[in-house]
Amino acid sequence: MVTIVAEGLSVRLGRHAAVRNVGVTMAPGTLVGVIGPNGAGKSTLIRALLGLVKPEAGQVLIDGRNVAGLDRQSVARSIAYLPQGQTLHWPLGVERLVALGRLPHLGPLSRLSADDAAVIEAAMARADVLHLKGRVATELSGGERARVLLARALAVGARALIADEPLAALDPGHQIDVMDLLRAEARDGALVVTVLHDLSMAARYCDRLLLMDDGALVADGAPMDVLTPDILARVYGVTARIERDGDVPLILPMGRVR
Amino acid sequence: MSAGRYHPLLIPGLALIVVGAAFASIFLGAVTISPTRIWAVLTGGGDMIARTIILDLRLPRMLLGLLVGAMLGVAGAALQGYLRNPLAEPSVLGASNSAALGAVCALYFGLSELHPLALPLLAILGGAIAILTLFLLSGSAESPLTLILAGIAVSTLAGAGISLALNLSPNPFAAMEIMSWLLGSLENRSYDHVWIALPCVIVGAALLLADGRTLDALTLGEEGAQALGVNLSAARLRMMLGVAIGVGGAVAVSGSIGFIGLIVPHLVRPLTDRSPSAVLLPSLLGGAALLTLADIGVRLIPSTNELKLGVVTALLGVPVFLVHLMRERRLW
């Protein structure tokens, strides 16, 4: 079980205060959505949670230990990270790419064991990419590639997963698949933190939403408490229709607030 | 990652070519010596002339061809992986040019006349200075782009130094001497050169070969690699030291030999799973084989002046490379 805590976290990128005084405790078994307008500091926040950027003030604790004091490999074993975009620099085979997820577990000269191979296979099955096994990752469609990279993150087998915009480039069907998958990970006891732009998806799937604006955490709570007309107008500058279809919340941005 | 990383015949095939090239390098040369005489020498007997030619001329030359080729091959593969750029080659960080500048200084100031080892030692010093400068220029930045830019700066500066030496050389013969060294050759090398190159190549190649995992992780970009547990600054340090020590040592004994480090990784990559780590060992073997074969070619092609190795690797290498790229274009 992994718990991630940010205490008074501030990050400065150059001269820009990207994250300002964020305090949050994220418990295992929850699916946490990070939302906010472009440039609100969402990606910087999650990168700071992983220890990829140094905080200017405050600290990040992973299971009570300061991430700044942990070596990269033990962070890598606790938290899997799916970066934004689909950076892929070599035309690797799909299976080989997913296998990269096992790197944090390998000793300097050891090879992949049968256990590793089983984890890789299972990760590919969960992300629904087993049929792409023999393909070259750079020749896949955007959506296929996104799912292969998600399988790569799952192959780490970490008890926490941080995903930066995993729905970008996915068609509606696969968006639902990915969100189902993230929720299933959370139900199984993992902590899942994901940056999202689709507010309806965020409201439907997440247990908790963190709303960022200009580097600050401006709302934190159950989705329907965060996504109020008031807050949407203030933070996104939009009017929105907020409805419920049974249990399923729908948030439809309608127009700019003038 | 054991199964299916290479084409099953790749490593044995390359090993066979390396051994074949090594033997051919002993058996073939400007002077024809019958195989029976050569065999007599190799088994500890033989006549004086054959012994001198085989043991004092061809054997060190063969060893140097293997060492330098292996180093250039593995350095090219590692740098292409690290910089995630298929155009990268061993000279990209400026170590080659700086080592060459050290050697040119030895020639220019006549130090190479005083002691035969002054040239390679100054070359190694040049390579070391390049890497030190690179450290200062690129600081603690983790982006490979900074490293490339700093490398280009160092390389250009060293290139300017070489041009300056040519410009100021007192007579055409001095300029000629510098030029012909720069073209690269393994002619008239002794065991002293082997002893200079050997430790450099072993240390350099070991540093680069050990970092395969890091290179694989970098396929996902810097943050992706860090999130997989890679310590980027440590990796960068190993890469720079490996290239500087290895390539500096290689250039010190052979002069600048281009294209091997660029071509070999591209030639072997289609026979691997294309992950950067899988290209390292085949590139080491392929580089050793290719340079040794080119050096045999240099000796056998009839010409008034012996052809320079750097010229032959470029002349033969580039067409092969182009044909290969045309076929593989799809993947770039």
Coordinates of C-alpha atoms in Angstrom, one line a residue:
Chain A
M1 CA 0.0 0.0 0.0
V2 CA 1.3 3.4 -0.9
T3 CA 0.3 6.7 0.6
I4 CA 1.5 9.9 -0.9
V5 CA 1.5 13.1 1.1
A6 CA 2.4 16.6 -0.1
E7 CA 3.1 19.1 2.7
G8 CA 3.3 22.8 1.8
L9 CA 4.6 21.9 -1.6
S10 CA 5.9 24.7 -3.8
V11 CA 7.7 24.2 -7.1
R12 CA 9.4 26.9 -9.1
L13 CA 10.2 26.3 -12.8
G14 CA 12.6 29.0 -13.7
R15 CA 11.0 32.2 -12.4
H16 CA 7.5 30.8 -12.7
A17 CA 5.8 29.6 -9.5
A18 CA 4.3 26.5 -11.0
V19 CA 3.0 24.9 -7.8
R20 CA 2.2 27.0 -4.7
N21 CA 1.8 25.6 -1.2
V22 CA -0.1 22.4 -2.0
G23 CA -1.0 20.2 0.9
V24 CA -2.7 16.9 0.2
T25 CA -2.8 13.3 1.5
M26 CA -3.7 10.5 -0.9
A27 CA -4.6 7.2 0.5
P28 CA -4.4 3.7 -1.1
G29 CA -7.4 2.4 -2.9
T30 CA -8.5 5.7 -4.3
L31 CA -8.7 7.1 -7.8
V32 CA -7.7 10.7 -7.5
G33 CA -8.3 13.0 -10.5
V34 CA -6.1 16.1 -10.9
I35 CA -8.0 18.7 -13.0
G36 CA -7.6 22.3 -13.9
P37 CA -7.1 24.6 -16.8
N38 CA -3.9 24.5 -19.0
G39 CA -0.9 25.7 -17.2
A40 CA -2.5 25.3 -13.8
G41 CA 0.5 23.2 -12.6
K42 CA -1.1 19.8 -12.8
S43 CA 1.8 18.0 -14.5
T44 CA 4.3 19.8 -12.3
L45 CA 2.5 18.7 -9.2
I46 CA 2.6 15.1 -10.2
R47 CA 6.2 15.3 -11.3
A48 CA 7.0 16.7 -7.9
L49 CA 5.1 13.8 -6.2
L50 CA 7.5 11.5 -8.1
G51 CA 10.5 13.5 -7.1
L52 CA 11.3 14.4 -10.7
V53 CA 11.4 18.1 -9.9
K54 CA 12.8 19.6 -6.7
P55 CA 10.4 21.5 -4.5
E56 CA 11.3 25.0 -3.6
A57 CA 9.5 24.6 -0.3
G58 CA 7.7 21.8 1.5
Q59 CA 8.1 18.1 0.9
V60 CA 6.6 14.9 -0.5
L61 CA 6.3 11.8 1.6
I62 CA 5.9 8.4 0.1
D63 CA 4.7 6.1 2.9
G64 CA 6.2 8.6 5.4
R65 CA 9.6 8.9 3.8
N66 CA 10.7 12.0 2.1
V67 CA 11.0 11.4 -1.6
A68 CA 14.0 13.6 -1.9
G69 CA 15.9 11.2 0.4
L70 CA 14.9 8.1 -1.5
D71 CA 17.0 6.7 -4.4
R72 CA 15.3 6.7 -7.8
Q73 CA 15.0 2.9 -8.0
S74 CA 13.0 2.5 -4.8
V75 CA 10.6 5.4 -5.9
A76 CA 10.3 3.6 -9.3
R77 CA 9.3 0.4 -7.5
S78 CA 6.6 2.1 -5.4
I79 CA 5.1 4.4 -8.1
A80 CA 4.6 3.7 -11.8
Y81 CA 4.5 6.8 -13.9
L82 CA 2.9 7.2 -17.3
P83 CA 4.2 10.5 -18.7
Q84 CA 2.2 12.9 -20.8
G85 CA 2.6 12.5 -24.6
Q86 CA 3.9 9.4 -26.3
T87 CA 7.6 9.8 -26.4
L88 CA 9.2 6.8 -28.0
H89 CA 12.6 7.2 -29.4
W90 CA 13.3 3.8 -31.0
P91 CA 11.1 1.5 -33.0
L92 CA 10.9 -1.1 -30.3
G93 CA 8.7 -4.1 -30.4
V94 CA 5.5 -3.9 -28.3
E95 CA 6.5 -6.7 -25.9
R96 CA 10.0 -5.3 -25.5
L97 CA 8.5 -1.9 -24.7
V98 CA 6.2 -3.3 -22.1
A99 CA 9.2 -5.2 -20.6
L100 CA 10.9 -1.9 -19.8
G101 CA 8.4 -1.7 -16.9
R102 CA 10.4 -4.4 -15.2
L103 CA 13.6 -2.3 -15.1
P104 CA 13.2 -1.0 -11.5
H105 CA 13.2 -4.6 -10.3
L106 CA 16.2 -5.9 -12.1
G107 CA 19.6 -6.0 -10.5
P108 CA 22.6 -4.7 -12.5
L109 CA 23.3 -7.9 -14.5
S110 CA 20.2 -10.0 -14.0
R111 CA 17.9 -11.0 -16.8
L112 CA 14.1 -11.1 -16.9
S113 CA 12.8 -14.1 -15.0
A114 CA 9.7 -16.2 -15.7
D115 CA 7.9 -14.2 -13.1
D116 CA 8.8 -11.0 -14.9
A117 CA 7.5 -12.5 -18.1
A118 CA 4.2 -13.4 -16.4
V119 CA 3.8 -9.8 -15.1
I120 CA 4.5 -8.4 -18.5
E121 CA 1.9 -10.8 -20.1
A122 CA -0.7 -9.9 -17.4
A123 CA -0.1 -6.1 -17.9
M124 CA -0.6 -6.5 -21.6
A125 CA -3.8 -8.4 -21.1
R126 CA -5.1 -5.7 -18.7
A127 CA -4.4 -2.9 -21.2
D128 CA -5.9 -5.0 -24.0
V129 CA -2.8 -5.0 -26.1
L130 CA -1.9 -8.7 -26.2
H131 CA -2.9 -8.8 -29.9
L132 CA -0.3 -6.2 -30.7
K133 CA 2.5 -8.3 -29.3
G134 CA 4.4 -8.8 -32.5
R135 CA 4.0 -5.2 -33.7
V136 CA 6.5 -2.4 -33.7
A137 CA 5.4 0.3 -31.3
T138 CA 6.2 3.3 -33.5
E139 CA 3.9 1.9 -36.2
L140 CA 0.8 1.7 -34.0
S141 CA -2.0 4.2 -34.1
G142 CA -2.1 6.9 -31.4
G143 CA -4.7 5.0 -29.3
E144 CA -2.9 1.7 -29.6
R145 CA 0.4 3.3 -28.6
A146 CA -1.2 5.0 -25.6
R147 CA -2.5 1.6 -24.4
V148 CA 0.8 -0.1 -24.9
L149 CA 2.5 2.6 -22.8
L150 CA -0.2 2.1 -20.2
A151 CA 0.7 -1.6 -20.2
R152 CA 4.3 -0.6 -19.7
A153 CA 3.4 1.4 -16.6
L154 CA 1.3 -1.5 -15.3
A155 CA 4.2 -3.9 -15.8
V156 CA 6.1 -2.1 -13.1
G157 CA 3.7 -3.7 -10.7
A158 CA 3.8 -0.8 -8.3
R159 CA 1.2 -0.2 -5.7
A160 CA 0.7 3.4 -7.0
L161 CA 0.2 4.7 -10.5
I162 CA 0.5 8.2 -11.6
A163 CA -0.8 8.9 -15.1
D164 CA -0.6 12.2 -16.9
E165 CA -3.5 12.6 -19.4
P166 CA -3.9 8.9 -20.2
L167 CA -7.0 9.7 -22.3
A168 CA -5.4 12.0 -24.8
A169 CA -5.6 10.4 -28.3
L170 CA -8.1 7.8 -27.3
D171 CA -11.4 7.2 -28.9
P172 CA -14.5 7.1 -26.6
G173 CA -14.5 3.3 -26.3
H174 CA -10.8 3.1 -25.3
Q175 CA -11.3 6.1 -23.0
I176 CA -13.8 4.1 -21.1
D177 CA -11.6 1.1 -21.1
V178 CA -8.7 3.0 -19.6
M179 CA -10.8 4.6 -17.0
D180 CA -12.3 1.2 -16.1
L181 CA -8.8 -0.1 -15.8
L182 CA -7.6 2.7 -13.6
R183 CA -10.7 2.3 -11.3
A184 CA -10.1 -1.4 -11.2
E185 CA -6.5 -0.8 -10.1
A186 CA -7.8 1.5 -7.3
R187 CA -10.4 -1.1 -6.3
D188 CA -7.6 -3.6 -5.9
G189 CA -6.0 -1.3 -3.4
A190 CA -3.6 0.8 -5.5
L191 CA -3.4 4.5 -5.3
V192 CA -4.1 6.0 -8.7
V193 CA -3.5 9.6 -9.5
T194 CA -4.4 10.8 -13.0
V195 CA -4.5 14.2 -14.7
L196 CA -7.7 14.5 -16.7
H197 CA -9.3 17.1 -18.9
D198 CA -12.6 15.5 -19.5
L199 CA -14.7 16.7 -16.6
S200 CA -17.5 14.1 -17.1
M201 CA -15.0 11.3 -17.1
A202 CA -13.4 12.8 -14.0
A203 CA -16.7 13.1 -12.2
R204 CA -17.8 9.6 -13.2
Y205 CA -14.8 7.6 -12.3
C206 CA -12.8 9.5 -9.7
D207 CA -13.3 9.1 -6.0
R208 CA -11.8 12.4 -5.4
L209 CA -10.8 15.4 -7.5
L210 CA -8.0 17.9 -6.9
L211 CA -8.7 21.1 -8.8
M212 CA -5.6 23.2 -9.6
D213 CA -5.6 26.8 -10.7
D214 CA -2.5 29.0 -11.2
G215 CA -0.4 26.6 -9.1
A216 CA -2.7 26.4 -6.1
L217 CA -5.0 23.7 -5.0
V218 CA -8.4 25.5 -5.1
A219 CA -10.7 22.6 -4.5
D220 CA -10.3 19.1 -3.1
G221 CA -13.1 16.6 -2.5
A222 CA -15.8 14.4 -3.9
P223 CA -16.3 15.1 -7.7
M224 CA -19.7 16.7 -7.3
D225 CA -18.6 18.9 -4.5
V226 CA -15.7 20.2 -6.7
L227 CA -17.5 20.6 -10.0
T228 CA -20.1 23.2 -9.0
P229 CA -21.2 25.9 -11.5
D230 CA -19.6 28.5 -9.2
I231 CA -16.1 26.9 -9.2
L232 CA -16.2 26.1 -12.9
A233 CA -17.0 29.7 -13.7
R234 CA -14.2 31.0 -11.5
V235 CA -11.5 28.5 -12.5
Y236 CA -12.2 27.6 -16.1
G237 CA -14.2 30.7 -17.0
V238 CA -17.0 28.6 -18.5
T239 CA -20.6 28.1 -17.9
A240 CA -21.6 24.4 -17.8
R241 CA -24.6 22.2 -17.6
I242 CA -24.3 19.8 -14.8
E243 CA -26.8 17.0 -14.9
R244 CA -27.2 13.5 -13.6
D245 CA -28.3 10.5 -15.7
G246 CA -29.1 8.2 -12.8
D247 CA -25.8 7.8 -11.0
V248 CA -23.8 9.1 -13.9
P249 CA -22.9 12.8 -13.6
L250 CA -22.6 14.8 -16.9
I251 CA -20.7 18.0 -17.1
L252 CA -21.0 19.8 -20.4
P253 CA -19.2 23.1 -20.8
M254 CA -21.5 25.5 -22.7
G255 CA -19.9 28.8 -23.1
R256 CA -17.4 31.4 -21.9
V257 CA -18.2 33.5 -18.8
R258 CA -18.3 37.0 -20.1
Chain B
M1 CA 15.3 -10.1 -21.9
S2 CA 17.2 -13.2 -22.9
A3 CA 15.0 -14.6 -25.6
G4 CA 14.9 -13.0 -29.0
R5 CA 17.1 -9.9 -28.4
Y6 CA 19.3 -10.8 -31.4
H7 CA 18.9 -12.7 -34.5
P8 CA 20.2 -16.2 -33.4
L9 CA 23.1 -16.1 -35.8
L10 CA 24.1 -12.5 -35.2
I11 CA 26.6 -12.9 -32.3
P12 CA 28.2 -16.2 -33.5
G13 CA 28.3 -14.8 -37.0
L14 CA 30.0 -11.6 -36.0
A15 CA 32.4 -13.5 -33.7
L16 CA 33.3 -15.7 -36.7
I17 CA 33.9 -12.7 -38.9
V18 CA 36.1 -11.1 -36.2
V19 CA 38.2 -14.2 -35.9
G20 CA 38.4 -14.6 -39.6
A21 CA 39.4 -11.0 -40.1
A22 CA 42.1 -11.3 -37.4
F23 CA 43.6 -14.3 -39.1
A24 CA 43.4 -12.7 -42.5
S25 CA 45.1 -9.7 -41.1
I26 CA 48.1 -11.9 -40.1
F27 CA 48.2 -13.8 -43.4
L28 CA 47.7 -11.0 -45.8
G29 CA 49.9 -8.0 -46.4
A30 CA 52.2 -6.1 -48.7
V31 CA 54.8 -8.9 -48.6
T32 CA 53.6 -12.4 -49.5
I33 CA 54.6 -15.0 -46.9
S34 CA 53.6 -18.6 -47.5
P35 CA 51.1 -20.0 -45.0
T36 CA 53.5 -22.7 -43.9
R37 CA 56.1 -20.0 -42.9
I38 CA 53.4 -18.1 -41.1
W39 CA 52.2 -21.2 -39.3
A40 CA 55.8 -21.9 -38.3
V41 CA 56.0 -18.4 -36.7
L42 CA 52.6 -18.8 -35.0
T43 CA 53.7 -22.1 -33.4
G44 CA 56.9 -20.6 -32.1
G45 CA 59.4 -21.3 -34.8
G46 CA 60.0 -19.8 -38.2
D47 CA 62.7 -17.7 -39.8
M48 CA 63.9 -14.3 -38.7
I49 CA 62.3 -12.3 -41.5
A50 CA 58.9 -13.9 -41.2
R51 CA 59.1 -13.6 -37.4
T52 CA 59.7 -9.9 -37.6
I53 CA 57.0 -9.2 -40.2
I54 CA 54.4 -11.3 -38.4
L55 CA 55.1 -10.6 -34.7
D56 CA 56.4 -7.1 -34.9
L57 CA 54.4 -5.6 -37.7
R58 CA 51.2 -7.6 -38.5
L59 CA 50.3 -8.8 -35.0
P60 CA 50.2 -5.3 -33.3
R61 CA 48.5 -3.9 -36.3
M62 CA 45.8 -6.6 -36.1
L63 CA 45.4 -6.1 -32.4
L64 CA 45.0 -2.3 -32.9
G65 CA 42.5 -2.8 -35.7
L66 CA 40.4 -4.9 -33.4
L67 CA 40.7 -2.6 -30.4
V68 CA 40.1 0.7 -32.3
G69 CA 37.2 -0.8 -34.4
A70 CA 35.5 -2.3 -31.3
M71 CA 35.7 0.9 -29.4
L72 CA 34.4 3.1 -32.3
G73 CA 31.6 0.6 -32.9
V74 CA 30.4 0.4 -29.3
A75 CA 30.8 4.1 -28.7
G76 CA 28.7 4.9 -31.7
A77 CA 26.0 2.5 -30.6
A78 CA 26.0 3.9 -27.0
L79 CA 25.9 7.5 -28.1
Q80 CA 23.1 6.9 -30.6
G81 CA 21.1 5.3 -27.8
Y82 CA 22.0 7.9 -25.2
L83 CA 21.3 10.9 -27.4
R84 CA 18.4 9.1 -29.0
N85 CA 19.7 10.3 -32.3
P86 CA 20.6 7.9 -35.2
L87 CA 23.1 10.5 -36.5
A88 CA 25.3 10.4 -33.4
E89 CA 28.8 9.0 -33.7
P90 CA 31.9 8.8 -31.4
S91 CA 33.1 12.2 -32.4
V92 CA 29.9 14.0 -31.4
L93 CA 31.1 14.8 -27.9
G94 CA 34.3 16.4 -29.2
A95 CA 36.7 13.8 -27.7
S96 CA 37.9 12.7 -31.2
N97 CA 38.8 16.1 -32.4
S98 CA 40.4 17.1 -29.1
A99 CA 42.5 14.0 -29.1
A100 CA 43.4 14.7 -32.7
L101 CA 44.4 18.2 -31.6
G102 CA 46.7 16.8 -28.9
A103 CA 48.3 14.6 -31.5
V104 CA 48.7 17.5 -34.0
C105 CA 50.4 19.6 -31.2
A106 CA 52.9 16.7 -30.8
L107 CA 53.5 16.8 -34.5
Y108 CA 53.6 20.5 -34.8
F109 CA 56.0 21.2 -32.0
G110 CA 58.2 18.2 -33.0
L111 CA 57.6 16.4 -29.8
S112 CA 56.8 13.2 -31.7
E113 CA 60.4 13.2 -32.9
L114 CA 61.7 13.3 -29.4
H115 CA 59.8 10.2 -28.2
P116 CA 57.4 8.0 -30.2
L117 CA 54.9 7.9 -27.4
A118 CA 54.7 11.7 -27.1
L119 CA 52.0 11.7 -29.8
P120 CA 49.5 9.2 -28.3
L121 CA 50.0 10.5 -24.8
L122 CA 49.3 14.1 -25.8
A123 CA 46.3 12.8 -27.8
I124 CA 44.9 11.2 -24.6
L125 CA 45.6 14.4 -22.7
G126 CA 43.6 16.3 -25.4
G127 CA 40.6 13.9 -25.0
A128 CA 40.7 14.3 -21.3
I129 CA 40.8 18.1 -21.5
A130 CA 37.8 17.9 -23.9
I131 CA 35.7 16.0 -21.4
L132 CA 36.7 18.4 -18.6
T133 CA 35.5 21.3 -20.7
L134 CA 32.4 19.4 -21.5
F135 CA 31.7 19.0 -17.8
L136 CA 32.1 22.7 -17.2
L137 CA 30.0 23.7 -20.2
S138 CA 27.1 21.4 -19.7
G139 CA 27.1 21.6 -15.9
S140 CA 24.5 19.5 -14.1
A141 CA 21.9 19.8 -16.8
E142 CA 20.2 16.5 -17.5
S143 CA 19.2 17.2 -21.1
P144 CA 21.2 15.5 -23.8
L145 CA 20.7 18.5 -25.9
T146 CA 23.0 20.6 -23.7
L147 CA 25.6 17.9 -24.0
I148 CA 25.3 17.8 -27.8
L149 CA 25.7 21.6 -28.0
A150 CA 28.6 21.6 -25.6
G151 CA 30.2 18.7 -27.6
I152 CA 29.8 20.6 -30.9
A153 CA 31.4 23.7 -29.3
V154 CA 34.4 21.7 -28.0
S155 CA 34.7 19.8 -31.3
T156 CA 34.6 23.0 -33.3
L157 CA 37.2 24.6 -31.1
A158 CA 39.5 21.7 -31.4
G159 CA 38.9 21.6 -35.2
A160 CA 39.9 25.3 -35.3
G161 CA 43.1 24.5 -33.3
I162 CA 44.0 21.8 -35.9
S163 CA 43.4 24.2 -38.8
L164 CA 45.5 26.8 -37.0
A165 CA 48.4 24.3 -36.8
L166 CA 48.0 23.6 -40.5
N167 CA 47.8 27.3 -41.2
L168 CA 51.0 28.1 -39.3
S169 CA 53.0 25.0 -40.2
P170 CA 56.5 26.2 -41.3
N171 CA 56.7 24.1 -44.4
P172 CA 54.6 21.9 -46.7
F173 CA 56.2 18.7 -45.3
A174 CA 55.1 19.6 -41.8
A175 CA 51.5 20.2 -43.0
M176 CA 51.6 17.0 -45.0
E177 CA 52.7 15.1 -41.9
I178 CA 49.8 16.5 -39.9
M179 CA 47.3 15.9 -42.7
S180 CA 48.3 12.3 -43.2
W181 CA 48.1 11.6 -39.5
L182 CA 44.6 13.0 -39.5
L183 CA 43.5 10.7 -42.2
G184 CA 43.9 7.8 -39.9
S185 CA 46.1 4.7 -40.2
L186 CA 47.4 1.7 -38.4
E187 CA 50.7 1.6 -40.3
N188 CA 54.0 1.1 -38.4
R189 CA 52.4 0.8 -35.0
S190 CA 54.2 -1.1 -32.3
Y191 CA 53.2 -2.9 -29.1
D192 CA 53.7 0.4 -27.2
H193 CA 50.6 1.6 -29.1
V194 CA 48.8 -1.6 -28.2
W195 CA 49.6 -1.0 -24.5
I196 CA 48.3 2.5 -24.7
A197 CA 45.1 1.6 -26.5
L198 CA 44.3 -1.6 -24.6
P199 CA 43.5 -0.2 -21.1
C200 CA 41.6 2.8 -22.6
V201 CA 39.4 0.6 -24.8
I202 CA 38.8 -1.9 -22.0
V203 CA 37.7 0.8 -19.5
G204 CA 35.8 2.8 -22.1
A205 CA 33.9 -0.2 -23.6
A206 CA 33.1 -1.6 -20.1
L207 CA 31.6 1.7 -19.0
L208 CA 29.5 1.8 -22.1
L209 CA 28.4 -1.8 -22.2
A210 CA 27.3 -1.7 -18.6
D211 CA 24.9 1.1 -19.2
G212 CA 22.5 -0.8 -21.6
R213 CA 19.6 -0.7 -19.2
T214 CA 19.8 3.1 -18.9
L215 CA 19.8 3.5 -22.7
D216 CA 16.7 1.3 -22.9
A217 CA 14.9 3.3 -20.3
L218 CA 15.8 6.5 -22.2
T219 CA 13.6 5.2 -25.0
L220 CA 10.8 6.7 -23.0
G221 CA 12.4 10.1 -22.6
E222 CA 14.3 11.5 -19.7
E223 CA 11.4 11.7 -17.2
G224 CA 10.2 8.2 -18.3
A225 CA 13.7 6.9 -17.6
Q226 CA 13.9 8.6 -14.2
A227 CA 10.6 7.3 -13.3
L228 CA 12.0 3.8 -14.0
G229 CA 14.7 4.4 -11.5
V230 CA 17.5 5.7 -13.7
N231 CA 19.9 8.3 -12.1
L232 CA 20.4 10.5 -15.1
S233 CA 23.4 12.5 -13.9
A234 CA 25.3 9.3 -13.0
A235 CA 24.4 7.8 -16.3
R236 CA 25.7 10.9 -18.1
L237 CA 28.9 10.8 -16.2
R238 CA 29.5 7.2 -17.1
M239 CA 28.7 7.9 -20.8
M240 CA 31.1 10.9 -21.0
L241 CA 33.9 9.0 -19.2
G242 CA 33.5 5.9 -21.3
V243 CA 33.5 7.8 -24.6
A244 CA 36.4 10.1 -23.6
I245 CA 38.7 7.4 -22.3
G246 CA 37.8 4.8 -25.0
V247 CA 37.6 7.0 -28.1
G248 CA 40.5 9.3 -26.8
G249 CA 42.7 6.1 -26.5
A250 CA 41.6 4.9 -29.9
V251 CA 42.2 8.1 -31.8
A252 CA 45.5 8.5 -30.0
V253 CA 46.9 5.4 -31.7
S254 CA 45.0 5.4 -35.1
G255 CA 44.2 9.0 -36.0
S256 CA 40.7 10.0 -36.9
I257 CA 38.8 7.1 -38.5
G258 CA 35.3 8.2 -39.4
F259 CA 32.1 6.4 -40.2
I260 CA 32.8 3.1 -38.4
G261 CA 31.0 4.4 -35.3
L262 CA 28.1 5.8 -37.3
I263 CA 27.6 2.9 -39.7
V264 CA 28.1 -0.2 -37.6
P265 CA 25.2 0.4 -35.2
H266 CA 22.9 0.9 -38.2
L267 CA 24.1 -2.3 -39.9
V268 CA 23.5 -4.5 -36.9
R269 CA 20.3 -2.9 -35.6
P270 CA 17.9 -4.7 -38.0
L271 CA 19.2 -8.0 -36.6
T272 CA 18.4 -7.0 -33.0
D273 CA 15.2 -6.1 -31.3
R274 CA 16.2 -2.5 -31.9
S275 CA 16.5 -1.6 -28.3
P276 CA 19.6 0.4 -27.6
S277 CA 21.1 -2.1 -25.2
A278 CA 20.8 -4.9 -27.8
V279 CA 22.9 -2.9 -30.3
L280 CA 25.9 -2.5 -28.0
L281 CA 27.6 -5.9 -28.2
P282 CA 27.0 -6.5 -31.9
S283 CA 28.4 -3.0 -32.7
L284 CA 31.5 -3.8 -30.7
L285 CA 32.1 -7.0 -32.7
G286 CA 31.0 -5.5 -35.9
G287 CA 33.3 -2.5 -35.5
A288 CA 36.3 -4.7 -34.7
A289 CA 35.6 -6.8 -37.8
L290 CA 34.9 -3.9 -40.2
L291 CA 38.0 -1.9 -39.2
T292 CA 40.2 -5.0 -39.4
L293 CA 38.8 -5.8 -42.9
A294 CA 39.3 -2.2 -44.0
D295 CA 42.9 -2.3 -42.8
I296 CA 43.5 -5.5 -44.8
G297 CA 42.0 -3.7 -47.8
V298 CA 44.4 -0.8 -47.3
R299 CA 47.3 -3.1 -47.5
L300 CA 46.1 -5.0 -50.5
I301 CA 44.8 -2.2 -52.8
P302 CA 47.8 -1.5 -55.0
S303 CA 48.8 2.2 -54.8
T304 CA 52.0 4.3 -54.7
N305 CA 51.3 5.6 -51.2
E306 CA 49.5 3.3 -48.9
L307 CA 45.9 4.3 -48.7
K308 CA 44.9 5.8 -45.4
L309 CA 42.4 3.8 -43.3
G310 CA 40.1 6.8 -42.7
V311 CA 39.8 7.3 -46.4
V312 CA 38.9 3.7 -47.1
T313 CA 36.4 3.3 -44.3
A314 CA 34.6 6.4 -45.7
L315 CA 34.8 5.4 -49.3
L316 CA 33.6 1.8 -48.7
G317 CA 31.4 2.6 -45.8
V318 CA 29.2 5.3 -47.1
P319 CA 27.8 3.5 -50.2
V320 CA 27.0 0.4 -48.0
F321 CA 25.4 2.7 -45.5
L322 CA 23.3 4.5 -48.1
V323 CA 22.0 1.3 -49.6
H324 CA 21.2 0.1 -46.1
L325 CA 19.4 3.3 -45.2
M326 CA 17.3 3.2 -48.3
R327 CA 16.1 -0.2 -47.4
E328 CA 15.4 0.7 -43.8
R329 CA 14.0 4.1 -44.5
R330 CA 10.5 3.0 -43.5
L331 CA 11.5 2.9 -39.8
W332 CA 13.0 6.3 -39.6

